[in-house]
Amino acid sequence: MADTPVVAAPPDPLERLERLTRLKSAIWKRGSAALPIASGPPAPQPNQDLKRGNLVTSGGALRAERVYALMGFFENRIHPTESEDELLALARLSMANDNDRIAERMVSMLPSTITQRACWYANEDVYDTHLWDILPQIQVAGVTENGALVLDGCRAAAIRWKDFPKVVFGTTDSLRRSILGFVACLSWPTLITGLVVFTTRTSRAGGIVLIVIGILLLISSPGLYAYSRSGRILSVQPWLIGVKGVIKKEDVEKYIYGGARGHHFPRMFFTPSGSQFSIAEQGTERGGSFKQYENAKFVESGPGAGQMYTLIDTYSSTMYYFRAERAPTVCIFTGREGGLGRFVLCSERCNISELHKESVLRMPTEISQKMVSCGWVALG
């Protein structure tokens, strides 16, 4: 009986990505070979070799030599050039090997320090997440001359900083709340009817009674109307609201939902694992601890003064405290990890038509369904 040939199983893409990531870390730790730069003509202009497609064979050390050493472990390789730096070379290498999607995964990571140039690059993640744990939802379509990534397939939403908008929301109905809400609307008709009856001398006693009832209803109508709207929240108009500094949960509830009262309403939640300041409650229910407000307030009064912000998501009724150099104005959905979505908060650089990553939050993935699909976005 002939032996059945053994077919090797295809390599696991995530296992290969993990191996490449560890190789990259090892090469980066070794540093540059510090080869002397050969004397000769001046270096070409930026991207000149890249546009020509020339292969550089000079004896000097290349600026992106560590990337060129790493590309030996990739299936597809790129031509080395003297003009490009490591970040541009790494972006080109990632585009050439789009199955690994290294650059796309780095966009969703939050390093301890975000560089001013090529902010998409990340060696580590403050959420202790590995590169291969992230499932990207975007695609790198190109690289600009400034080293920014051109992203395709983004879903984005604007962050409102002007004030708290009037948020439309729906609550559960009950017979008692419906009756009290209807009674609150009878204050002015009752008062006007009493004045008419009293002035026409039809029945002075009846007019006085109607006037007194109308005044009592008018005084109690704000509380009655608030109670009629105090059911459990069923749906909320989606908004992303930004606040400079650290704000209390009770203040957010007051600004968004007004004076509504009730056991289930209003209620905002702290995120258990969505930001750097998240603290999970120790209990059977998953939720954020109130201690994160105290921690964020402490950081705001110390070294983080002027760099603390609060993001309020009305769709999931969740608050996030985070730090940023500048106030982000755009939120981009870029990937998923650990059962949550990765949302990059970006500020705008209008002079060069680019976005700059300020922070990354872990928010419910369904929020992305309320965002708007947009075209190419430059993140640099």
Short mmCIF file of C-alpha atoms in Angstrom, two decimals, residues 1 11-12 37 40 70 121-122 143 179 189 195 202 240 242 245 247 271 319-320 326 352 370:
data_model
loop_
_atom_site.label_atom_id
_atom_site.label_comp_id
_atom_site.label_asym_id
_atom_site.label_seq_id
_atom_site.Cartn_x
_atom_site.Cartn_y
_atom_site.Cartn_z
CA MET A 1 0.00 0.00 0.00
CA PRO A 11 1.06 28.84 8.14
CA ASP A 12 -1.17 30.80 10.46
CA ILE A 37 28.79 57.70 5.48
CA GLY A 40 30.60 62.01 -2.40
CA LEU A 70 13.61 43.35 8.34
CA TYR A 121 3.67 54.62 13.99
CA ALA A 122 3.56 52.71 17.29
CA VAL A 143 1.97 57.53 1.52
CA ILE A 179 -51.60 61.01 32.58
CA PRO A 189 -55.96 76.37 29.56
CA LEU A 195 -59.98 84.31 34.11
CA THR A 202 -70.73 84.04 34.98
CA LEU A 240 -19.87 62.90 20.32
CA GLY A 242 -16.01 67.07 23.77
CA GLY A 245 -11.03 69.38 31.33
CA ILE A 247 -16.41 67.04 34.18
CA THR A 271 -16.10 53.16 30.74
CA MET A 319 -17.93 59.02 29.35
CA TYR A 320 -14.22 58.84 28.58
CA ARG A 326 -4.56 69.37 21.18
CA ILE A 352 -1.21 70.59 5.08
CA LYS A 370 -23.76 55.76 13.25
#
